[in-house]
XYZ file of C-alpha atoms in Angstrom:
586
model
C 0.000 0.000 0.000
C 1.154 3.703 -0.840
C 1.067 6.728 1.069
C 0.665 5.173 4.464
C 0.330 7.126 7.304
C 2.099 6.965 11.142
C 0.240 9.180 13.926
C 3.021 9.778 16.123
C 2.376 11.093 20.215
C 4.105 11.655 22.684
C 1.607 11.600 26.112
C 1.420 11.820 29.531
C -1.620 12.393 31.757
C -3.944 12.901 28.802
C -6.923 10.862 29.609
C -8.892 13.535 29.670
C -8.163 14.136 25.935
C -6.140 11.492 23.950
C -9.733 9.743 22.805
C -10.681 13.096 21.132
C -7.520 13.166 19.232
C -7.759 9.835 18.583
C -11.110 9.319 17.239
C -10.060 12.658 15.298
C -7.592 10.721 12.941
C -10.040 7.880 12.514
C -9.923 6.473 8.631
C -7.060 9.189 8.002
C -3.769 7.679 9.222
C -2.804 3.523 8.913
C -1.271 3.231 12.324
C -0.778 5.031 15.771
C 2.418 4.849 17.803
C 1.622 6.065 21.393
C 5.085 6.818 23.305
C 4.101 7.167 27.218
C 6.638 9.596 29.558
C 5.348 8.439 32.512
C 1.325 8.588 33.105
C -0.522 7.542 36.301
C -4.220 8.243 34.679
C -6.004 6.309 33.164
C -3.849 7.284 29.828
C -2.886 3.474 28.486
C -5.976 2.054 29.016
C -7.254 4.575 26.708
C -4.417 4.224 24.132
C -5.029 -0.058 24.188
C -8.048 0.396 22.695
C -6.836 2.403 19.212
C -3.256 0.836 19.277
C -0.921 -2.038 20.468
C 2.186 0.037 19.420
C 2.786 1.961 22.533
C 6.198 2.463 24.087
C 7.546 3.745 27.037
C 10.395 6.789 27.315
C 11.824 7.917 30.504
C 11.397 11.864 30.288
C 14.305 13.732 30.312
C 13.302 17.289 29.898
C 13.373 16.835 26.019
C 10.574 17.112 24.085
C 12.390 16.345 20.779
C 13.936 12.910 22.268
C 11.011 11.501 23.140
C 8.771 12.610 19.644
C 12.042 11.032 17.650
C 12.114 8.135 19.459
C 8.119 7.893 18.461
C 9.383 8.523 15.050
C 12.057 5.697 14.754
C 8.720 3.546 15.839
C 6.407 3.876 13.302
C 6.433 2.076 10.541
C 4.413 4.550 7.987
C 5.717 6.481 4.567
C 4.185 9.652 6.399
C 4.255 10.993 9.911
C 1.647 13.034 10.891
C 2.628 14.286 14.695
C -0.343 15.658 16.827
C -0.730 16.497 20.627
C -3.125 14.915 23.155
C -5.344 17.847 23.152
C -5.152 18.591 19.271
C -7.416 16.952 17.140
C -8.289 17.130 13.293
C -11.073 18.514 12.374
C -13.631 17.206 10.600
C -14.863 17.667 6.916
C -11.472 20.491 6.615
C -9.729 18.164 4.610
C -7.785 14.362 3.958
C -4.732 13.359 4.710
C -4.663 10.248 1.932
C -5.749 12.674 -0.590
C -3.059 15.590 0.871
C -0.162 13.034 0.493
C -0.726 11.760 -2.934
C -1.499 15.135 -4.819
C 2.815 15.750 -5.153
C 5.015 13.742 -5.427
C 7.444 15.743 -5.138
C 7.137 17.388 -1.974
C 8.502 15.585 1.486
C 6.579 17.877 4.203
C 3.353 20.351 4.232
C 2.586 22.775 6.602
C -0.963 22.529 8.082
C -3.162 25.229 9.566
C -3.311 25.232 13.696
C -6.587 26.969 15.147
C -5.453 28.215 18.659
C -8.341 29.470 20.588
C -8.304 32.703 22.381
C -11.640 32.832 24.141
C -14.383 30.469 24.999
C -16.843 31.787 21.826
C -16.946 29.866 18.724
C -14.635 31.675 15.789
C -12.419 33.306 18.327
C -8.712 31.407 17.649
C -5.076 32.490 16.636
C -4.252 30.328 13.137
C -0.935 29.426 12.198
C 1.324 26.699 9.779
C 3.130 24.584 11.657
C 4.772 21.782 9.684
C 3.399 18.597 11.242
C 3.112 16.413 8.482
C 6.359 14.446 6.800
C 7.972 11.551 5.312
C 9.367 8.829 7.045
C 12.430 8.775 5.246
C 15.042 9.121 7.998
C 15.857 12.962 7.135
C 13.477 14.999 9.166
C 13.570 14.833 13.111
C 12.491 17.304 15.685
C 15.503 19.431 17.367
C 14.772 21.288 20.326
C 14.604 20.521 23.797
C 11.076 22.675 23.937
C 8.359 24.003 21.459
C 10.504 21.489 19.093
C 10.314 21.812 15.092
C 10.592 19.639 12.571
C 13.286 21.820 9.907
C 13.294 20.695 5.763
C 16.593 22.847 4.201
C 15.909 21.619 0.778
C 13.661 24.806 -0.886
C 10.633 23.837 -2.644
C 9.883 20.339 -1.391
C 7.048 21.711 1.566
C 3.934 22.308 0.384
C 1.249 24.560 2.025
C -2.329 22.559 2.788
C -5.361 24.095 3.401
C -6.282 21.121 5.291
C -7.146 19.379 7.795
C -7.540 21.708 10.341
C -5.509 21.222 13.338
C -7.812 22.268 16.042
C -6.159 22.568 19.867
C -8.172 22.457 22.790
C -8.313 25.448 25.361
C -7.332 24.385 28.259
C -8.492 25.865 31.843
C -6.507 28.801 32.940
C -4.992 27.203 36.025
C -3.550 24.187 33.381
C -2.619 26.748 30.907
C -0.872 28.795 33.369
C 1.001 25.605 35.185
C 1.976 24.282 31.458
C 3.186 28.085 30.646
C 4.480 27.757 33.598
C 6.720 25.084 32.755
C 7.320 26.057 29.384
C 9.191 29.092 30.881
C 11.538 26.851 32.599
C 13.254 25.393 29.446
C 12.899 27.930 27.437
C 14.827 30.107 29.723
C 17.219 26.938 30.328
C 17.785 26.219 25.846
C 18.226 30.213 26.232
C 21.053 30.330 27.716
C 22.702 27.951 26.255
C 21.718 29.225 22.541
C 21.492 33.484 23.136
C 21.279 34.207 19.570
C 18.019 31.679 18.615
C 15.636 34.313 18.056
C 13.220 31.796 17.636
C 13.253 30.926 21.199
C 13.035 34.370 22.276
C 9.986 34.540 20.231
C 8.246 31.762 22.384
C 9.163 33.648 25.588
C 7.512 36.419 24.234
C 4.620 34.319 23.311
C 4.680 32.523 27.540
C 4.625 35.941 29.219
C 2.399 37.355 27.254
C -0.435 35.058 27.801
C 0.755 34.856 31.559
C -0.342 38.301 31.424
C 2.717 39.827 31.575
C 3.311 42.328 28.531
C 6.126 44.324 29.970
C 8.209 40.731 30.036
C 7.255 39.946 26.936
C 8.444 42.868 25.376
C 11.636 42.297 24.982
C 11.580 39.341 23.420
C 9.330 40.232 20.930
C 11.640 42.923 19.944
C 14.168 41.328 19.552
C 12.671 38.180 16.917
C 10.996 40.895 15.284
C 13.992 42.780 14.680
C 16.393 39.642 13.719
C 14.573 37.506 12.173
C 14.127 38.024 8.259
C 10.989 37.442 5.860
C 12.583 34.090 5.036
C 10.935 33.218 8.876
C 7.972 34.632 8.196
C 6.386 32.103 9.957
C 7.587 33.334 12.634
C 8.654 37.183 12.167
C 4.530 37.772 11.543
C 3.200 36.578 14.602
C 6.390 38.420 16.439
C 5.237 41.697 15.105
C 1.365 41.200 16.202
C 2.456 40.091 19.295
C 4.478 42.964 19.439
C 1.634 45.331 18.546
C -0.431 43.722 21.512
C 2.417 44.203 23.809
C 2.680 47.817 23.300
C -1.240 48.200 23.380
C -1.241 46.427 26.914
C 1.322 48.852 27.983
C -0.926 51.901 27.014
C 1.742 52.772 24.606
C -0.075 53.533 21.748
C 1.825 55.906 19.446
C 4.832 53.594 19.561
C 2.023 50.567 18.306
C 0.546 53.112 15.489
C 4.241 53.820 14.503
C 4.938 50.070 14.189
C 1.528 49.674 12.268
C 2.434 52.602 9.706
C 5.838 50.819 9.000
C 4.083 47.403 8.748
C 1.424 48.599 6.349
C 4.701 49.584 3.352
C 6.243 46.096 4.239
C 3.112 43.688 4.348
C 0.014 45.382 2.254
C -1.488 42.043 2.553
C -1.440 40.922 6.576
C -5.252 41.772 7.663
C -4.265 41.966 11.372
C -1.986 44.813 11.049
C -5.117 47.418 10.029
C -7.244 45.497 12.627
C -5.001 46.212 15.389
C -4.156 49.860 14.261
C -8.124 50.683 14.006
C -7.978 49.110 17.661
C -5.474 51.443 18.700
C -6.951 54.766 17.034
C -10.146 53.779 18.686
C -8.307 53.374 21.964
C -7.566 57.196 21.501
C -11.067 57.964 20.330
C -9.813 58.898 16.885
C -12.488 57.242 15.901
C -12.603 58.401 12.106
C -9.140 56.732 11.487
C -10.432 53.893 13.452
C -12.842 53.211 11.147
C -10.186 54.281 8.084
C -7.940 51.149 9.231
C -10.561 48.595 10.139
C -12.447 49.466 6.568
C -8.763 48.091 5.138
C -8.972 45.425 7.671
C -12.429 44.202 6.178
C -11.135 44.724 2.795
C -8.293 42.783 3.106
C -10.730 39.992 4.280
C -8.232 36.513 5.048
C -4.672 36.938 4.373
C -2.337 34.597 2.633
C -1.685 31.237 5.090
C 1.796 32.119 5.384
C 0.512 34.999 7.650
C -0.343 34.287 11.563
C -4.023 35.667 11.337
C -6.935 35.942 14.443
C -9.507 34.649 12.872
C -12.307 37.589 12.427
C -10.213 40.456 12.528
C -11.255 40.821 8.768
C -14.583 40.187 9.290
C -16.688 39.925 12.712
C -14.256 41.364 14.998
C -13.883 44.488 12.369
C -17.676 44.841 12.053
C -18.107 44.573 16.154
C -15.757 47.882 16.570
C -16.792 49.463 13.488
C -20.020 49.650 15.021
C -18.839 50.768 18.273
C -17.074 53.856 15.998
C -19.630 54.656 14.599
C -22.102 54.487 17.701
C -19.575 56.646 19.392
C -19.433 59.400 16.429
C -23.378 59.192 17.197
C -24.232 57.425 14.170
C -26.637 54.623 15.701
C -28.283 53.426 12.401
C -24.666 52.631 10.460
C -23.602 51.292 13.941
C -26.401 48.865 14.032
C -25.633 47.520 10.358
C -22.322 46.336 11.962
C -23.464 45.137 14.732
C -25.800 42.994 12.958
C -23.226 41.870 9.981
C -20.862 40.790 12.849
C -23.621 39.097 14.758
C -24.758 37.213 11.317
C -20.546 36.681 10.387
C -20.458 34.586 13.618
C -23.251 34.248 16.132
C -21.187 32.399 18.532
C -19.224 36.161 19.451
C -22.029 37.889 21.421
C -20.699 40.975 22.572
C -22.253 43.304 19.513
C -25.416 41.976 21.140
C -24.400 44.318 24.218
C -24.644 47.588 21.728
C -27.435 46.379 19.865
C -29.422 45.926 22.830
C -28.917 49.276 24.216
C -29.603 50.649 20.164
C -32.553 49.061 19.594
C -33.915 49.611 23.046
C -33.666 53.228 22.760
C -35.213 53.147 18.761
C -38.084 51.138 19.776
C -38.673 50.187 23.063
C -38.074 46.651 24.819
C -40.921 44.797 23.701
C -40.414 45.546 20.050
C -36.943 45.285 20.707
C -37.727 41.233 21.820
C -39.687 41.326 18.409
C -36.696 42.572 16.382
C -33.928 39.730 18.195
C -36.766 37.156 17.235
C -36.939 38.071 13.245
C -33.437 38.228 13.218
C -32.984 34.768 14.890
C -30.543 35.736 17.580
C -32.838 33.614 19.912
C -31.993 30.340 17.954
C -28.323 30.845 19.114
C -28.395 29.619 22.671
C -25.166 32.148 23.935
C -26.929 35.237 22.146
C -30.622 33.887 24.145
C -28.919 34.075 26.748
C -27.239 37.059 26.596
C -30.705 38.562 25.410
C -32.274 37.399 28.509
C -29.964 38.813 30.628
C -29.953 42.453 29.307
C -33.530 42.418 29.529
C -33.308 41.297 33.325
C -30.925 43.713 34.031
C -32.705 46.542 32.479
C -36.121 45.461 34.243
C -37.781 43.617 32.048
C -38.164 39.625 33.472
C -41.223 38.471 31.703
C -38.869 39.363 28.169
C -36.175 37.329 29.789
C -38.104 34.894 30.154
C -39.615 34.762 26.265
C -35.897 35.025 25.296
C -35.203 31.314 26.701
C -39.173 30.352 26.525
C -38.832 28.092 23.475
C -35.624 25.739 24.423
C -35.756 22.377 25.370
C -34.558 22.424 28.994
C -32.147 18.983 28.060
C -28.565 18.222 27.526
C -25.367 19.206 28.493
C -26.838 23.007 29.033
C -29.819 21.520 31.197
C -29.685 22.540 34.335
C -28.023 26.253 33.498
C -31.408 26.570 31.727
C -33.254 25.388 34.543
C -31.630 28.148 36.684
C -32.190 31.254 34.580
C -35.598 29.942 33.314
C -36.177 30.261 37.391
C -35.078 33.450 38.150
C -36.953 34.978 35.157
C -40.265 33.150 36.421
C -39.699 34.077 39.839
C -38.842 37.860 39.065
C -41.822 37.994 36.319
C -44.192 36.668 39.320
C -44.403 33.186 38.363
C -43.383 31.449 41.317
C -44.879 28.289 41.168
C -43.240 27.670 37.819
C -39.707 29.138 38.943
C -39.793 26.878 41.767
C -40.520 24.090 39.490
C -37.523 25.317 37.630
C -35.304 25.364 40.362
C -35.231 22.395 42.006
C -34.362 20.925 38.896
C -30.555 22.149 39.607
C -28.751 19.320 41.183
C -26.836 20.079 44.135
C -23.253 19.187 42.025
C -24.297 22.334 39.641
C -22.544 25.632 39.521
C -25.630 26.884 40.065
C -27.037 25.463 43.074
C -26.567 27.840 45.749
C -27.587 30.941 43.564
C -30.461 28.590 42.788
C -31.262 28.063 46.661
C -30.918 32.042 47.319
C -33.526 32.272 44.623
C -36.020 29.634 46.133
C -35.742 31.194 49.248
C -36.656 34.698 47.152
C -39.190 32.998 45.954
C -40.541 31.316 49.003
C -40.628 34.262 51.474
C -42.976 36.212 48.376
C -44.947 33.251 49.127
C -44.887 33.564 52.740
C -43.389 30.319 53.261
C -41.176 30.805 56.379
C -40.856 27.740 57.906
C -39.548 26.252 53.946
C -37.249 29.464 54.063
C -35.680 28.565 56.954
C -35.282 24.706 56.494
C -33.403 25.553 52.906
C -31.186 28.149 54.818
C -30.263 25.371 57.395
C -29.488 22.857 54.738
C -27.368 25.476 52.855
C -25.829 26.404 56.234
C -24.268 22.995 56.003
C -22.110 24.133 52.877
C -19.108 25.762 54.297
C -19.534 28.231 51.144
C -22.608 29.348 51.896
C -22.766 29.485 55.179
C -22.774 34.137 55.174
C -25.443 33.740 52.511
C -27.739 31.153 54.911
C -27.609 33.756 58.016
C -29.033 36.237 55.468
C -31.605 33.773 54.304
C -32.454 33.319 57.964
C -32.894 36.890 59.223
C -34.773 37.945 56.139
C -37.535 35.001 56.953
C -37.181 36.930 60.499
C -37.652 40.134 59.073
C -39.990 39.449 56.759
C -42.498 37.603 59.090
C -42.379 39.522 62.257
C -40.488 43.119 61.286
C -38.459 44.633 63.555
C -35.032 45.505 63.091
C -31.818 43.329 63.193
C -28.048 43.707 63.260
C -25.405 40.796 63.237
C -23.438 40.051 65.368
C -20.233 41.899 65.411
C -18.104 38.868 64.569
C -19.785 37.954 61.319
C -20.122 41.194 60.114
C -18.361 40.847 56.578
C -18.024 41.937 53.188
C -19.806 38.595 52.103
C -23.208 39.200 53.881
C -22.910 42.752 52.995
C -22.413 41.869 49.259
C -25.226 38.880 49.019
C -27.785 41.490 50.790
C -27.198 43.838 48.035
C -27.419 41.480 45.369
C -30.769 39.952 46.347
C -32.071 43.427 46.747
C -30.464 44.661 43.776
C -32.326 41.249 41.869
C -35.798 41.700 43.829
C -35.877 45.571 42.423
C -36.350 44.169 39.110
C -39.414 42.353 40.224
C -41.918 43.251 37.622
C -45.293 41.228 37.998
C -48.167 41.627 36.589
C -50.477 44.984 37.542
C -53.174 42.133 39.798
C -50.352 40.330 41.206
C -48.297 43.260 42.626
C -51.555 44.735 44.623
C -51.853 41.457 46.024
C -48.002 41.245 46.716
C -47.083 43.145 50.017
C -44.665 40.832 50.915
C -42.178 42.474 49.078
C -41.976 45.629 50.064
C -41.669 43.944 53.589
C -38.742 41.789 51.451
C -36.871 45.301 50.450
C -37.533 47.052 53.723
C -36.171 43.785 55.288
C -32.722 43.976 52.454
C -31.985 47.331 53.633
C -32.345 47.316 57.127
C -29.964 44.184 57.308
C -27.710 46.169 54.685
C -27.454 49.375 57.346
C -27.594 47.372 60.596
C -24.248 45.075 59.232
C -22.052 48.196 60.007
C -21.190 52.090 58.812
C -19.920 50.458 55.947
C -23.453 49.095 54.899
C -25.163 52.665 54.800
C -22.612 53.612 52.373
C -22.922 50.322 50.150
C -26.866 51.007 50.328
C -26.362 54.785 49.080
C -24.051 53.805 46.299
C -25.911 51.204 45.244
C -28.988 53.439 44.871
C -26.716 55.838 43.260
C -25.711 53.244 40.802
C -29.230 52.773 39.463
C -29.405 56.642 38.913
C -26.700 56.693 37.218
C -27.699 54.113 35.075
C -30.979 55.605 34.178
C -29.364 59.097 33.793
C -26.895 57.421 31.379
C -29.811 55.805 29.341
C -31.676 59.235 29.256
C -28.807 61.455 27.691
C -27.785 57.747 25.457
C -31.023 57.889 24.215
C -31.915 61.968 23.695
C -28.429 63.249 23.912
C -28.538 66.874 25.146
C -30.061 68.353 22.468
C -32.343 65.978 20.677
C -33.280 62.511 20.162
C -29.872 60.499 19.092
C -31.848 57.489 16.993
């Protein structure tokens, strides 16, 4: 058989990802070789059921020793060599098909996605050459972020596919593998000054440890030494480098770099993306707009260029709009909101603007009208973030119709079950948000906000004695023990008045701040015109929030003033928003 391929891993402590990857390749490569560094998961159980050609390496600190020694196992013409927690993705392209089309060729680059953020759309792409033959000339060198290098010119081909896709990782495994990272680079550093391409990956570690001012430097200093022949690399340095100096707040210095960038590389999207950025960061918004109009223009750039996906389309459109809302132009800022909203659904935040737009132009009920036509509500994040800014803004029975028509199933179950509460209970339904609520298991992120929210619910209902038996069971979760006392003197309160202070040593920040969110949440109580006559039990509720609020300590009359303040604000911000200060603005 021609053209067989070797999948080639390295693992360790990937059993919460190697079957992903693996059932990724399925029908695309001819064997797997599996080289273990030392796991004590559940890894090699995992890896026996896709393979029987695993091997074990004693790590070393080497990344590139233990990947070659993978290499000298397999036994296919190609090597294709993915991570755990990479996969490829599906229906972007064929490996069999990839690997017969030239002959003549002995590698390809393939195209990484990198995620950024948790949305859909939102990744870093690059090429990374991950796909060779097996002829004995190419091995990985490098101790960390190793490469596979091909001297010979012309004989690596660029594929548009398959996708690589990597998996984003939490933050606190992102930052311990950064973490790590650091270590050897710093240690191959030192022992190899002038490899520009390491001091491109420190750049790359302390900047996503959050730490642009160490990053800096580095960036520099691949972007300055390393020639167009790296491109690969010298791209990615200068939008890194751009980033850095944004972070920094110096912007002038990261407009200069754009202006020089723009001669050199009239094709690389990102650098008019991140210029508009930075004139909008200085409310020049006119040139903002200038720059991201190129950006949007330029659309993709040529695969040899790093890109962030969207900054020539979605992300554009998204501060377009906001330039354009800001020069007081709402109607050309809503077209971009919407074009970025219908480029990709999954990035919500134009919702934000549009909201506030639309809710100023027509109103909130028409506004719920408008999200419906446009079929924002069939996108669960954008329902969701609907639902929300109608809460927020007052308006529960709309939050409620926002998430009204989805199944309350799946892996998203019981976070429906929670918000589908609180907008019943704060819309007056509070049978049904009950109903809701006990639906969240006790092992969901949402339980104890769902428990404060029963217990909402229940004291509107007069149902003290329930009040207090949930406040007792919650008192038995360390966590929520400040938010039970509250619970329990607010069934006090609200049945028998009075006043009530705590005592001095559990006066805290945390009661103080749960008191004012449940009274910030219970002023947006909004039912029907019957129901609230009927309802006294609230105001008894509020009194009852603010006299606990006061009575925690001196602090507590100020928190209870600036929250009020808040809400002024607020509405005095929609007010001029909406009319300006000399006319109506939409």
């Amino acid at each position: 058989m021609e053209d067989t391929i070797t999948l080639a891993m390295i693992v360790k402590n990937e059993a919460g990802n190697l079957k992903r990857c693996l059932d990724s390749v399925s029908g695309q490569v001819d064997e797997i070789v599996i080289v273990d560094t030392g796991s004590t998961d559940e890894t090699l159980e995992i890896a026996r059921r896709y393979t029987d050609k695993i091997y074990h390496f004693p790590w070393g600190g080497d990344f590139s020793a233990a990947r070659n020694f993978a290499i000298e196992k397999a036994g296919g013409e190609w090597i294709i060599s993915l991570d755990a927690d990479e996969e490829l993705v599906s229906g972007t392209g064929d490996l069999k098909r990839l690997v017969a089309r030239d002959k003549h060729l002995e590698a390809y680059l393939l195209p990484l996605n990198n995620p950024t953020a948790g949305s859909p759309g939102e990744y870093n792409r690059f090429l990374v050459l991950r796909l060779f033959r097996n002829n004995g000339r190419y091995r990985f060198r490098g101790k960390i972020h190793e490469q596979v290098t091909v001297s010979e010119k012309g004989v690596v081909g660029i594929a548009e596919g398959p996708v690589i896709s990597h998996k984003m990782l939490p933050a606190r495994e992102r930052n311990r593998k950064r973490g790590r990272n650091l270590a050897l680079l710093k240690k191959a550093f030192s022992d190899d000054p002038q490899n520009y391409f390491l001091q491109y990956y420190i750049g790359v570690e302390w900047l996503m440890l959050g730490k642009p001012e160490r990053a800096l430097p580095h960036f520099q200093q691949a972007y300055r030494n390393l020639t167009d022949e790296n491109l690969l690399f010298r791209g990615p340095a200068l939008r890194y480098l751009i980033i850095c100096l944004k972070e920094l707040g110096r912007l002038d210095e990261a407009i200069c770099l754009c202006l020089e960038a723009d001669l050199k590389y009239p094709e690389y999207t990102d650098v008019y993306y991140l210029c508009g950025v930075l004139f909008e960061e200085k409310k020049e918004f006119q040139l903002a707009i200038k720059w991201l109009n190129q950006a949007v223009k330029c659309g993709t750039p040529p695969a040899i260029y790093s890109h962030m996906n969207g900054a020539g389309s979605f992300l554009a459109f998204y501060h377009l709009g906001y330039c354009h809302e800001m020069l007081g132009q709402a109607e050309v800022a809503e077209n971009y909101y919407q074009q970025a909203l219908d480029t990709n659904p999954g990035y919500i935040y134009p919702i934000y603007n549009l909201f506030l737009i639309m809710l100023a132009k027509r109103g909130p009920r028409l506004t719920l009208e408008y999200f419906k036509k446009k079929g924002y509500l069939g996108h669960i994040d954008l329902a969701l973030a609907a639902a929300g800014l109608f809460f927020n803004w007052g308006y529960p029975e709309l939050a409620r119709r926002c998430l009204g028509h989805y199944e309350t199933s799946g892996k998203r179950a019981k976070e429906f079950y929670f918000y589908l509460g609180k907008y019943n209970i704060y819309s007056g339904k509070l049978k049904q948000g009950l109903d809701y609520l006990k639906q969240v298991s006790e092992e969901s992120s949402f339980f104890i906000q769902s428990q404060i929210l029963r217990a909402v619910a229940l004291l509107l209902q007069g149902r003290f004695e329930k009040v207090r038996s949930l406040a007792l069971e919650l008192w038995k979760n360390h966590a929520a023990r400040r938010r039970a006392l509250v619970l329990l003197s607010l069934a006090r309160l609200v049945e028998k008045g009075g006043t009530l202070s705590f005592p001095q040593k559990v006066r805290d920040i945390d009661l103080l701040e749960t008191a004012l969110e449940i009274l910030d949440q219970c002023s947006r109580y909004l039912p029907d015109e019957d129901r609230a006559r009927k309802d006294p039990r609230l105001n008894r509720l509020i009194n009852g929030l603010e006299a606990l609020i006061k009575n925690n300590s001196p602090r507590g009359h100020l928190a209870l003033i600036e929250h009020y303040r808040d809400k002024s604000y607020s509405a005095r911000s929609f007010f001029d928003y909406k009319y300006g200060f000399g006319g109506n603005r939409v």
